[in-house]
Amino acid sequence: MVESICGCKWSLTVYKLLAHAVNRPGEMVRRVEGLSTKVLNECLRRNIEYGIIERIAFNEVPPRVEYRLTPFGEKFIKILTELENLQSEMEQQQ
């Protein structure tokens, strides 16, 4: 799972957007240069399958969809943050 998620170069970017309350797909695409709607949808779908992100559809016209981290996703992000911290420590020691 970790290899599949981290292998997608956009997953970490999506997590950071969600952490900053950017939870609508159109807004995500507008904020990240080089991120297409197709690639974003694939990334979101993969993260939903693993239970990291959940999709919330609102019964409105026009339709509105938002994404957020699940409780499991929040734990997963904490682990990734610790790995980033460890990487930084290792780089400082070299």
PDB file of N, CA and C in Angstrom:
ATOM      1  N   MET A   1       0.824  -1.194   0.000  1.00  0.00           N
ATOM      2  CA  MET A   1       0.000   0.000   0.000  1.00  0.00           C
ATOM      3  C   MET A   1       0.865   1.254   0.000  1.00  0.00           C
ATOM      4  N   VAL A   2       1.855   1.292   0.888  1.00  0.00           N
ATOM      5  CA  VAL A   2       2.702   2.488   0.991  1.00  0.00           C
ATOM      6  C   VAL A   2       3.436   2.720  -0.327  1.00  0.00           C
ATOM      7  N   GLU A   3       3.933   1.665  -0.925  1.00  0.00           N
ATOM      8  CA  GLU A   3       4.647   1.797  -2.201  1.00  0.00           C
ATOM      9  C   GLU A   3       3.728   2.340  -3.289  1.00  0.00           C
ATOM     10  N   SER A   4       2.517   1.844  -3.332  1.00  0.00           N
ATOM     11  CA  SER A   4       1.559   2.300  -4.341  1.00  0.00           C
ATOM     12  C   SER A   4       1.194   3.764  -4.141  1.00  0.00           C
ATOM     13  N   ILE A   5       0.952   4.163  -2.887  1.00  0.00           N
ATOM     14  CA  ILE A   5       0.570   5.543  -2.592  1.00  0.00           C
ATOM     15  C   ILE A   5       1.744   6.487  -2.809  1.00  0.00           C
ATOM     16  N   CYS A   6       2.894   6.139  -2.259  1.00  0.00           N
ATOM     17  CA  CYS A   6       4.057   7.016  -2.384  1.00  0.00           C
ATOM     18  C   CYS A   6       4.632   6.998  -3.792  1.00  0.00           C
ATOM     19  N   GLY A   7       4.318   5.944  -4.546  1.00  0.00           N
ATOM     20  CA  GLY A   7       4.751   5.879  -5.940  1.00  0.00           C
ATOM     21  C   GLY A   7       4.031   6.895  -6.804  1.00  0.00           C
ATOM     22  N   CYS A   8       2.878   7.320  -6.366  1.00  0.00           N
ATOM     23  CA  CYS A   8       2.124   8.359  -7.068  1.00  0.00           C
ATOM     24  C   CYS A   8       2.660   9.707  -6.588  1.00  0.00           C
ATOM     25  N   LYS A   9       3.294  10.430  -7.481  1.00  0.00           N
ATOM     26  CA  LYS A   9       3.935  11.679  -7.041  1.00  0.00           C
ATOM     27  C   LYS A   9       2.948  12.735  -6.570  1.00  0.00           C
ATOM     28  N   TRP A  10       1.670  12.550  -6.846  1.00  0.00           N
ATOM     29  CA  TRP A  10       0.680  13.561  -6.470  1.00  0.00           C
ATOM     30  C   TRP A  10       0.024  13.293  -5.129  1.00  0.00           C
ATOM     31  N   SER A  11       0.136  12.082  -4.590  1.00  0.00           N
ATOM     32  CA  SER A  11      -0.542  11.760  -3.327  1.00  0.00           C
ATOM     33  C   SER A  11      -0.114  12.691  -2.195  1.00  0.00           C
ATOM     34  N   LEU A  12       1.181  12.888  -2.033  1.00  0.00           N
ATOM     35  CA  LEU A  12       1.655  13.752  -0.951  1.00  0.00           C
ATOM     36  C   LEU A  12       1.166  15.183  -1.127  1.00  0.00           C
ATOM     37  N   THR A  13       1.099  15.625  -2.373  1.00  0.00           N
ATOM     38  CA  THR A  13       0.588  16.969  -2.664  1.00  0.00           C
ATOM     39  C   THR A  13      -0.887  17.065  -2.270  1.00  0.00           C
ATOM     40  N   VAL A  14      -1.653  16.038  -2.599  1.00  0.00           N
ATOM     41  CA  VAL A  14      -3.078  16.023  -2.251  1.00  0.00           C
ATOM     42  C   VAL A  14      -3.253  16.043  -0.735  1.00  0.00           C
ATOM     43  N   TYR A  15      -2.429  15.292  -0.007  1.00  0.00           N
ATOM     44  CA  TYR A  15      -2.518  15.288   1.454  1.00  0.00           C
ATOM     45  C   TYR A  15      -2.259  16.686   2.018  1.00  0.00           C
ATOM     46  N   LYS A  16      -1.277  17.371   1.461  1.00  0.00           N
ATOM     47  CA  LYS A  16      -0.963  18.724   1.937  1.00  0.00           C
ATOM     48  C   LYS A  16      -2.118  19.684   1.645  1.00  0.00           C
ATOM     49  N   LEU A  17      -2.733  19.538   0.473  1.00  0.00           N
ATOM     50  CA  LEU A  17      -3.884  20.379   0.143  1.00  0.00           C
ATOM     51  C   LEU A  17      -5.023  20.129   1.124  1.00  0.00           C
ATOM     52  N   LEU A  18      -5.304  18.864   1.400  1.00  0.00           N
ATOM     53  CA  LEU A  18      -6.379  18.531   2.339  1.00  0.00           C
ATOM     54  C   LEU A  18      -6.070  19.065   3.733  1.00  0.00           C
ATOM     55  N   ALA A  19      -4.814  19.024   4.123  1.00  0.00           N
ATOM     56  CA  ALA A  19      -4.415  19.545   5.436  1.00  0.00           C
ATOM     57  C   ALA A  19      -4.643  21.052   5.529  1.00  0.00           C
ATOM     58  N   HIS A  20      -4.628  21.732   4.369  1.00  0.00           N
ATOM     59  CA  HIS A  20      -4.850  23.180   4.336  1.00  0.00           C
ATOM     60  C   HIS A  20      -6.276  23.523   3.890  1.00  0.00           C
ATOM     61  N   ALA A  21      -7.192  22.574   4.091  1.00  0.00           N
ATOM     62  CA  ALA A  21      -8.626  22.771   3.815  1.00  0.00           C
ATOM     63  C   ALA A  21      -8.945  23.037   2.351  1.00  0.00           C
ATOM     64  N   VAL A  22      -8.103  22.559   1.454  1.00  0.00           N
ATOM     65  CA  VAL A  22      -8.411  22.602   0.025  1.00  0.00           C
ATOM     66  C   VAL A  22      -8.980  21.228  -0.292  1.00  0.00           C
ATOM     67  N   ASN A  23     -10.317  21.127  -0.336  1.00  0.00           N
ATOM     68  CA  ASN A  23     -10.925  19.816  -0.430  1.00  0.00           C
ATOM     69  C   ASN A  23     -11.823  19.594  -1.644  1.00  0.00           C
ATOM     70  N   ARG A  24     -11.857  20.555  -2.556  1.00  0.00           N
ATOM     71  CA  ARG A  24     -12.651  20.404  -3.776  1.00  0.00           C
ATOM     72  C   ARG A  24     -11.720  20.168  -4.954  1.00  0.00           C
ATOM     73  N   PRO A  25     -12.049  19.200  -5.807  1.00  0.00           N
ATOM     74  CA  PRO A  25     -11.149  18.818  -6.897  1.00  0.00           C
ATOM     75  C   PRO A  25     -10.749  19.965  -7.825  1.00  0.00           C
ATOM     76  N   GLY A  26     -11.701  20.801  -8.192  1.00  0.00           N
ATOM     77  CA  GLY A  26     -11.379  21.916  -9.085  1.00  0.00           C
ATOM     78  C   GLY A  26     -10.363  22.865  -8.472  1.00  0.00           C
ATOM     79  N   GLU A  27     -10.509  23.123  -7.203  1.00  0.00           N
ATOM     80  CA  GLU A  27      -9.585  24.007  -6.501  1.00  0.00           C
ATOM     81  C   GLU A  27      -8.195  23.371  -6.417  1.00  0.00           C
ATOM     82  N   MET A  28      -8.153  22.059  -6.217  1.00  0.00           N
ATOM     83  CA  MET A  28      -6.865  21.350  -6.171  1.00  0.00           C
ATOM     84  C   MET A  28      -6.117  21.509  -7.486  1.00  0.00           C
ATOM     85  N   VAL A  29      -6.823  21.292  -8.586  1.00  0.00           N
ATOM     86  CA  VAL A  29      -6.194  21.397  -9.907  1.00  0.00           C
ATOM     87  C   VAL A  29      -5.701  22.820 -10.152  1.00  0.00           C
ATOM     88  N   ARG A  30      -6.481  23.816  -9.745  1.00  0.00           N
ATOM     89  CA  ARG A  30      -6.084  25.216  -9.955  1.00  0.00           C
ATOM     90  C   ARG A  30      -4.854  25.586  -9.124  1.00  0.00           C
ATOM     91  N   ARG A  31      -4.705  25.012  -7.951  1.00  0.00           N
ATOM     92  CA  ARG A  31      -3.606  25.386  -7.053  1.00  0.00           C
ATOM     93  C   ARG A  31      -2.282  24.715  -7.367  1.00  0.00           C
ATOM     94  N   VAL A  32      -2.308  23.594  -8.092  1.00  0.00           N
ATOM     95  CA  VAL A  32      -1.083  22.831  -8.326  1.00  0.00           C
ATOM     96  C   VAL A  32      -0.768  22.808  -9.814  1.00  0.00           C
ATOM     97  N   GLU A  33       0.297  23.461 -10.167  1.00  0.00           N
ATOM     98  CA  GLU A  33       0.731  23.498 -11.557  1.00  0.00           C
ATOM     99  C   GLU A  33       1.150  22.105 -12.005  1.00  0.00           C
ATOM    100  N   GLY A  34       0.655  21.678 -13.168  1.00  0.00           N
ATOM    101  CA  GLY A  34       1.016  20.379 -13.712  1.00  0.00           C
ATOM    102  C   GLY A  34       0.081  19.252 -13.326  1.00  0.00           C
ATOM    103  N   LEU A  35      -0.844  19.503 -12.414  1.00  0.00           N
ATOM    104  CA  LEU A  35      -1.796  18.486 -11.985  1.00  0.00           C
ATOM    105  C   LEU A  35      -3.049  18.580 -12.855  1.00  0.00           C
ATOM    106  N   SER A  36      -3.340  17.495 -13.572  1.00  0.00           N
ATOM    107  CA  SER A  36      -4.530  17.481 -14.424  1.00  0.00           C
ATOM    108  C   SER A  36      -5.701  16.847 -13.684  1.00  0.00           C
ATOM    109  N   THR A  37      -6.888  17.103 -14.173  1.00  0.00           N
ATOM    110  CA  THR A  37      -8.087  16.536 -13.566  1.00  0.00           C
ATOM    111  C   THR A  37      -8.045  15.018 -13.629  1.00  0.00           C
ATOM    112  N   LYS A  38      -7.598  14.472 -14.753  1.00  0.00           N
ATOM    113  CA  LYS A  38      -7.535  13.015 -14.918  1.00  0.00           C
ATOM    114  C   LYS A  38      -6.602  12.389 -13.891  1.00  0.00           C
ATOM    115  N   VAL A  39      -5.417  12.936 -13.752  1.00  0.00           N
ATOM    116  CA  VAL A  39      -4.436  12.391 -12.808  1.00  0.00           C
ATOM    117  C   VAL A  39      -4.933  12.557 -11.374  1.00  0.00           C
ATOM    118  N   LEU A  40      -5.525  13.703 -11.068  1.00  0.00           N
ATOM    119  CA  LEU A  40      -6.072  13.924  -9.726  1.00  0.00           C
ATOM    120  C   LEU A  40      -7.141  12.886  -9.407  1.00  0.00           C
ATOM    121  N   ASN A  41      -8.047  12.640 -10.343  1.00  0.00           N
ATOM    122  CA  ASN A  41      -9.109  11.660 -10.105  1.00  0.00           C
ATOM    123  C   ASN A  41      -8.550  10.264  -9.856  1.00  0.00           C
ATOM    124  N   GLU A  42      -7.513   9.875 -10.599  1.00  0.00           N
ATOM    125  CA  GLU A  42      -6.872   8.575 -10.383  1.00  0.00           C
ATOM    126  C   GLU A  42      -6.251   8.513  -8.994  1.00  0.00           C
ATOM    127  N   CYS A  43      -5.588   9.587  -8.597  1.00  0.00           N
ATOM    128  CA  CYS A  43      -4.951   9.664  -7.284  1.00  0.00           C
ATOM    129  C   CYS A  43      -5.997   9.590  -6.179  1.00  0.00           C
ATOM    130  N   LEU A  44      -7.060  10.350  -6.307  1.00  0.00           N
ATOM    131  CA  LEU A  44      -8.121  10.343  -5.307  1.00  0.00           C
ATOM    132  C   LEU A  44      -8.765   8.958  -5.218  1.00  0.00           C
ATOM    133  N   ARG A  45      -9.029   8.348  -6.366  1.00  0.00           N
ATOM    134  CA  ARG A  45      -9.653   7.021  -6.398  1.00  0.00           C
ATOM    135  C   ARG A  45      -8.779   5.998  -5.667  1.00  0.00           C
ATOM    136  N   ARG A  46      -7.481   6.023  -5.915  1.00  0.00           N
ATOM    137  CA  ARG A  46      -6.554   5.090  -5.276  1.00  0.00           C
ATOM    138  C   ARG A  46      -6.549   5.295  -3.758  1.00  0.00           C
ATOM    139  N   ASN A  47      -6.538   6.534  -3.333  1.00  0.00           N
ATOM    140  CA  ASN A  47      -6.533   6.835  -1.898  1.00  0.00           C
ATOM    141  C   ASN A  47      -7.851   6.464  -1.230  1.00  0.00           C
ATOM    142  N   ILE A  48      -8.944   6.559  -1.956  1.00  0.00           N
ATOM    143  CA  ILE A  48     -10.241   6.130  -1.423  1.00  0.00           C
ATOM    144  C   ILE A  48     -10.236   4.613  -1.239  1.00  0.00           C
ATOM    145  N   GLU A  49      -9.693   3.893  -2.231  1.00  0.00           N
ATOM    146  CA  GLU A  49      -9.630   2.428  -2.144  1.00  0.00           C
ATOM    147  C   GLU A  49      -8.852   1.968  -0.908  1.00  0.00           C
ATOM    148  N   TYR A  50      -7.808   2.675  -0.544  1.00  0.00           N
ATOM    149  CA  TYR A  50      -7.000   2.309   0.615  1.00  0.00           C
ATOM    150  C   TYR A  50      -7.579   2.854   1.927  1.00  0.00           C
ATOM    151  N   GLY A  51      -8.634   3.627   1.845  1.00  0.00           N
ATOM    152  CA  GLY A  51      -9.271   4.136   3.059  1.00  0.00           C
ATOM    153  C   GLY A  51      -8.582   5.344   3.663  1.00  0.00           C
ATOM    154  N   ILE A  52      -7.759   6.042   2.872  1.00  0.00           N
ATOM    155  CA  ILE A  52      -7.034   7.207   3.369  1.00  0.00           C
ATOM    156  C   ILE A  52      -7.873   8.474   3.225  1.00  0.00           C
ATOM    157  N   ILE A  53      -8.620   8.537   2.144  1.00  0.00           N
ATOM    158  CA  ILE A  53      -9.462   9.699   1.844  1.00  0.00           C
ATOM    159  C   ILE A  53     -10.893   9.217   1.666  1.00  0.00           C
ATOM    160  N   GLU A  54     -11.845  10.064   2.028  1.00  0.00           N
ATOM    161  CA  GLU A  54     -13.241   9.745   1.742  1.00  0.00           C
ATOM    162  C   GLU A  54     -13.848  10.844   0.873  1.00  0.00           C
ATOM    163  N   ARG A  55     -14.787  10.425   0.048  1.00  0.00           N
ATOM    164  CA  ARG A  55     -15.477  11.325  -0.872  1.00  0.00           C
ATOM    165  C   ARG A  55     -16.837  11.665  -0.281  1.00  0.00           C
ATOM    166  N   ILE A  56     -17.172  12.946  -0.290  1.00  0.00           N
ATOM    167  CA  ILE A  56     -18.459  13.392   0.223  1.00  0.00           C
ATOM    168  C   ILE A  56     -19.190  14.106  -0.916  1.00  0.00           C
ATOM    169  N   ALA A  57     -20.307  13.540  -1.315  1.00  0.00           N
ATOM    170  CA  ALA A  57     -21.119  14.137  -2.379  1.00  0.00           C
ATOM    171  C   ALA A  57     -22.322  14.819  -1.743  1.00  0.00           C
ATOM    172  N   PHE A  58     -22.538  16.072  -2.111  1.00  0.00           N
ATOM    173  CA  PHE A  58     -23.655  16.847  -1.583  1.00  0.00           C
ATOM    174  C   PHE A  58     -24.799  16.831  -2.600  1.00  0.00           C
ATOM    175  N   ASN A  59     -26.004  16.690  -2.110  1.00  0.00           N
ATOM    176  CA  ASN A  59     -27.182  16.646  -2.961  1.00  0.00           C
ATOM    177  C   ASN A  59     -27.611  18.076  -3.300  1.00  0.00           C
ATOM    178  N   GLU A  60     -26.862  18.692  -4.216  1.00  0.00           N
ATOM    179  CA  GLU A  60     -27.097  20.081  -4.602  1.00  0.00           C
ATOM    180  C   GLU A  60     -27.071  20.204  -6.117  1.00  0.00           C
ATOM    181  N   VAL A  61     -27.583  21.308  -6.590  1.00  0.00           N
ATOM    182  CA  VAL A  61     -27.491  21.636  -8.011  1.00  0.00           C
ATOM    183  C   VAL A  61     -26.790  22.966  -8.112  1.00  0.00           C
ATOM    184  N   PRO A  62     -25.659  23.074  -8.773  1.00  0.00           N
ATOM    185  CA  PRO A  62     -24.911  21.978  -9.398  1.00  0.00           C
ATOM    186  C   PRO A  62     -24.289  21.060  -8.348  1.00  0.00           C
ATOM    187  N   PRO A  63     -23.949  19.828  -8.755  1.00  0.00           N
ATOM    188  CA  PRO A  63     -23.391  18.866  -7.804  1.00  0.00           C
ATOM    189  C   PRO A  63     -22.086  19.374  -7.192  1.00  0.00           C
ATOM    190  N   ARG A  64     -21.884  19.024  -5.934  1.00  0.00           N
ATOM    191  CA  ARG A  64     -20.661  19.432  -5.235  1.00  0.00           C
ATOM    192  C   ARG A  64     -20.075  18.197  -4.568  1.00  0.00           C
ATOM    193  N   VAL A  65     -18.757  18.039  -4.745  1.00  0.00           N
ATOM    194  CA  VAL A  65     -18.039  16.913  -4.156  1.00  0.00           C
ATOM    195  C   VAL A  65     -16.842  17.466  -3.394  1.00  0.00           C
ATOM    196  N   GLU A  66     -16.613  16.929  -2.214  1.00  0.00           N
ATOM    197  CA  GLU A  66     -15.439  17.297  -1.420  1.00  0.00           C
ATOM    198  C   GLU A  66     -14.763  16.025  -0.939  1.00  0.00           C
ATOM    199  N   TYR A  67     -13.499  16.165  -0.590  1.00  0.00           N
ATOM    200  CA  TYR A  67     -12.721  15.045  -0.073  1.00  0.00           C
ATOM    201  C   TYR A  67     -12.132  15.434   1.273  1.00  0.00           C
ATOM    202  N   ARG A  68     -11.942  14.420   2.130  1.00  0.00           N
ATOM    203  CA  ARG A  68     -11.289  14.664   3.403  1.00  0.00           C
ATOM    204  C   ARG A  68     -10.571  13.397   3.833  1.00  0.00           C
ATOM    205  N   LEU A  69      -9.636  13.581   4.747  1.00  0.00           N
ATOM    206  CA  LEU A  69      -8.907  12.442   5.285  1.00  0.00           C
ATOM    207  C   LEU A  69      -9.810  11.655   6.230  1.00  0.00           C
ATOM    208  N   THR A  70      -9.689  10.346   6.190  1.00  0.00           N
ATOM    209  CA  THR A  70     -10.382   9.489   7.142  1.00  0.00           C
ATOM    210  C   THR A  70      -9.546   9.454   8.421  1.00  0.00           C
ATOM    211  N   PRO A  71     -10.077   8.923   9.508  1.00  0.00           N
ATOM    212  CA  PRO A  71      -9.245   8.753  10.708  1.00  0.00           C
ATOM    213  C   PRO A  71      -7.985   7.932  10.419  1.00  0.00           C
ATOM    214  N   PHE A  72      -8.125   6.885   9.613  1.00  0.00           N
ATOM    215  CA  PHE A  72      -6.954   6.104   9.203  1.00  0.00           C
ATOM    216  C   PHE A  72      -5.982   6.975   8.406  1.00  0.00           C
ATOM    217  N   GLY A  73      -6.522   7.811   7.522  1.00  0.00           N
ATOM    218  CA  GLY A  73      -5.688   8.707   6.725  1.00  0.00           C
ATOM    219  C   GLY A  73      -4.902   9.681   7.581  1.00  0.00           C
ATOM    220  N   GLU A  74      -5.522  10.176   8.635  1.00  0.00           N
ATOM    221  CA  GLU A  74      -4.821  11.091   9.544  1.00  0.00           C
ATOM    222  C   GLU A  74      -3.649  10.390  10.216  1.00  0.00           C
ATOM    223  N   LYS A  75      -3.845   9.127  10.612  1.00  0.00           N
ATOM    224  CA  LYS A  75      -2.741   8.354  11.194  1.00  0.00           C
ATOM    225  C   LYS A  75      -1.649   8.109  10.166  1.00  0.00           C
ATOM    226  N   PHE A  76      -2.057   7.800   8.956  1.00  0.00           N
ATOM    227  CA  PHE A  76      -1.111   7.544   7.867  1.00  0.00           C
ATOM    228  C   PHE A  76      -0.257   8.779   7.596  1.00  0.00           C
ATOM    229  N   ILE A  77      -0.875   9.948   7.594  1.00  0.00           N
ATOM    230  CA  ILE A  77      -0.156  11.203   7.357  1.00  0.00           C
ATOM    231  C   ILE A  77       0.848  11.464   8.477  1.00  0.00           C
ATOM    232  N   LYS A  78       0.486  11.148   9.714  1.00  0.00           N
ATOM    233  CA  LYS A  78       1.425  11.317  10.829  1.00  0.00           C
ATOM    234  C   LYS A  78       2.669  10.460  10.621  1.00  0.00           C
ATOM    235  N   ILE A  79       2.478   9.252  10.141  1.00  0.00           N
ATOM    236  CA  ILE A  79       3.617   8.364   9.880  1.00  0.00           C
ATOM    237  C   ILE A  79       4.484   8.939   8.768  1.00  0.00           C
ATOM    238  N   LEU A  80       3.866   9.428   7.702  1.00  0.00           N
ATOM    239  CA  LEU A  80       4.633  10.026   6.604  1.00  0.00           C
ATOM    240  C   LEU A  80       5.406  11.252   7.076  1.00  0.00           C
ATOM    241  N   THR A  81       4.794  12.047   7.949  1.00  0.00           N
ATOM    242  CA  THR A  81       5.467  13.228   8.495  1.00  0.00           C
ATOM    243  C   THR A  81       6.692  12.813   9.296  1.00  0.00           C
ATOM    244  N   GLU A  82       6.562  11.770  10.095  1.00  0.00           N
ATOM    245  CA  GLU A  82       7.707  11.268  10.867  1.00  0.00           C
ATOM    246  C   GLU A  82       8.815  10.758   9.945  1.00  0.00           C
ATOM    247  N   LEU A  83       8.446  10.127   8.842  1.00  0.00           N
ATOM    248  CA  LEU A  83       9.447   9.673   7.879  1.00  0.00           C
ATOM    249  C   LEU A  83      10.178  10.867   7.246  1.00  0.00           C
ATOM    250  N   GLU A  84       9.434  11.921   6.938  1.00  0.00           N
ATOM    251  CA  GLU A  84      10.057  13.135   6.401  1.00  0.00           C
ATOM    252  C   GLU A  84      11.030  13.735   7.416  1.00  0.00           C
ATOM    253  N   ASN A  85      10.642  13.746   8.691  1.00  0.00           N
ATOM    254  CA  ASN A  85      11.509  14.266   9.749  1.00  0.00           C
ATOM    255  C   ASN A  85      12.779  13.422   9.866  1.00  0.00           C
ATOM    256  N   LEU A  86      12.632  12.122   9.798  1.00  0.00           N
ATOM    257  CA  LEU A  86      13.779  11.222   9.868  1.00  0.00           C
ATOM    258  C   LEU A  86      14.715  11.462   8.686  1.00  0.00           C
ATOM    259  N   GLN A  87      14.143  11.642   7.499  1.00  0.00           N
ATOM    260  CA  GLN A  87      14.946  11.924   6.307  1.00  0.00           C
ATOM    261  C   GLN A  87      15.732  13.220   6.485  1.00  0.00           C
ATOM    262  N   SER A  88      15.097  14.243   7.031  1.00  0.00           N
ATOM    263  CA  SER A  88      15.772  15.521   7.259  1.00  0.00           C
ATOM    264  C   SER A  88      16.922  15.363   8.242  1.00  0.00           C
ATOM    265  N   GLU A  89      16.695  14.599   9.307  1.00  0.00           N
ATOM    266  CA  GLU A  89      17.771  14.337  10.288  1.00  0.00           C
ATOM    267  C   GLU A  89      18.951  13.639   9.640  1.00  0.00           C
ATOM    268  N   MET A  90      18.648  12.653   8.805  1.00  0.00           N
ATOM    269  CA  MET A  90      19.717  11.905   8.135  1.00  0.00           C
ATOM    270  C   MET A  90      20.529  12.805   7.215  1.00  0.00           C
ATOM    271  N   GLU A  91      19.842  13.699   6.501  1.00  0.00           N
ATOM    272  CA  GLU A  91      20.521  14.608   5.580  1.00  0.00           C
ATOM    273  C   GLU A  91      21.396  15.611   6.343  1.00  0.00           C
ATOM    274  N   GLN A  92      20.963  16.025   7.511  1.00  0.00           N
ATOM    275  CA  GLN A  92      21.746  16.980   8.314  1.00  0.00           C
ATOM    276  C   GLN A  92      23.005  16.326   8.877  1.00  0.00           C
ATOM    277  N   GLN A  93      22.956  15.025   9.126  1.00  0.00           N
ATOM    278  CA  GLN A  93      24.103  14.332   9.696  1.00  0.00           C
ATOM    279  C   GLN A  93      25.171  14.034   8.648  1.00  0.00           C
ATOM    280  N   GLN A  94      24.831  14.111   7.392  1.00  0.00           N
ATOM    281  CA  GLN A  94      25.803  13.790   6.337  1.00  0.00           C
ATOM    282  C   GLN A  94      26.684  14.928   6.013  1.00  0.00           C
TER     283      GLN A  94
END
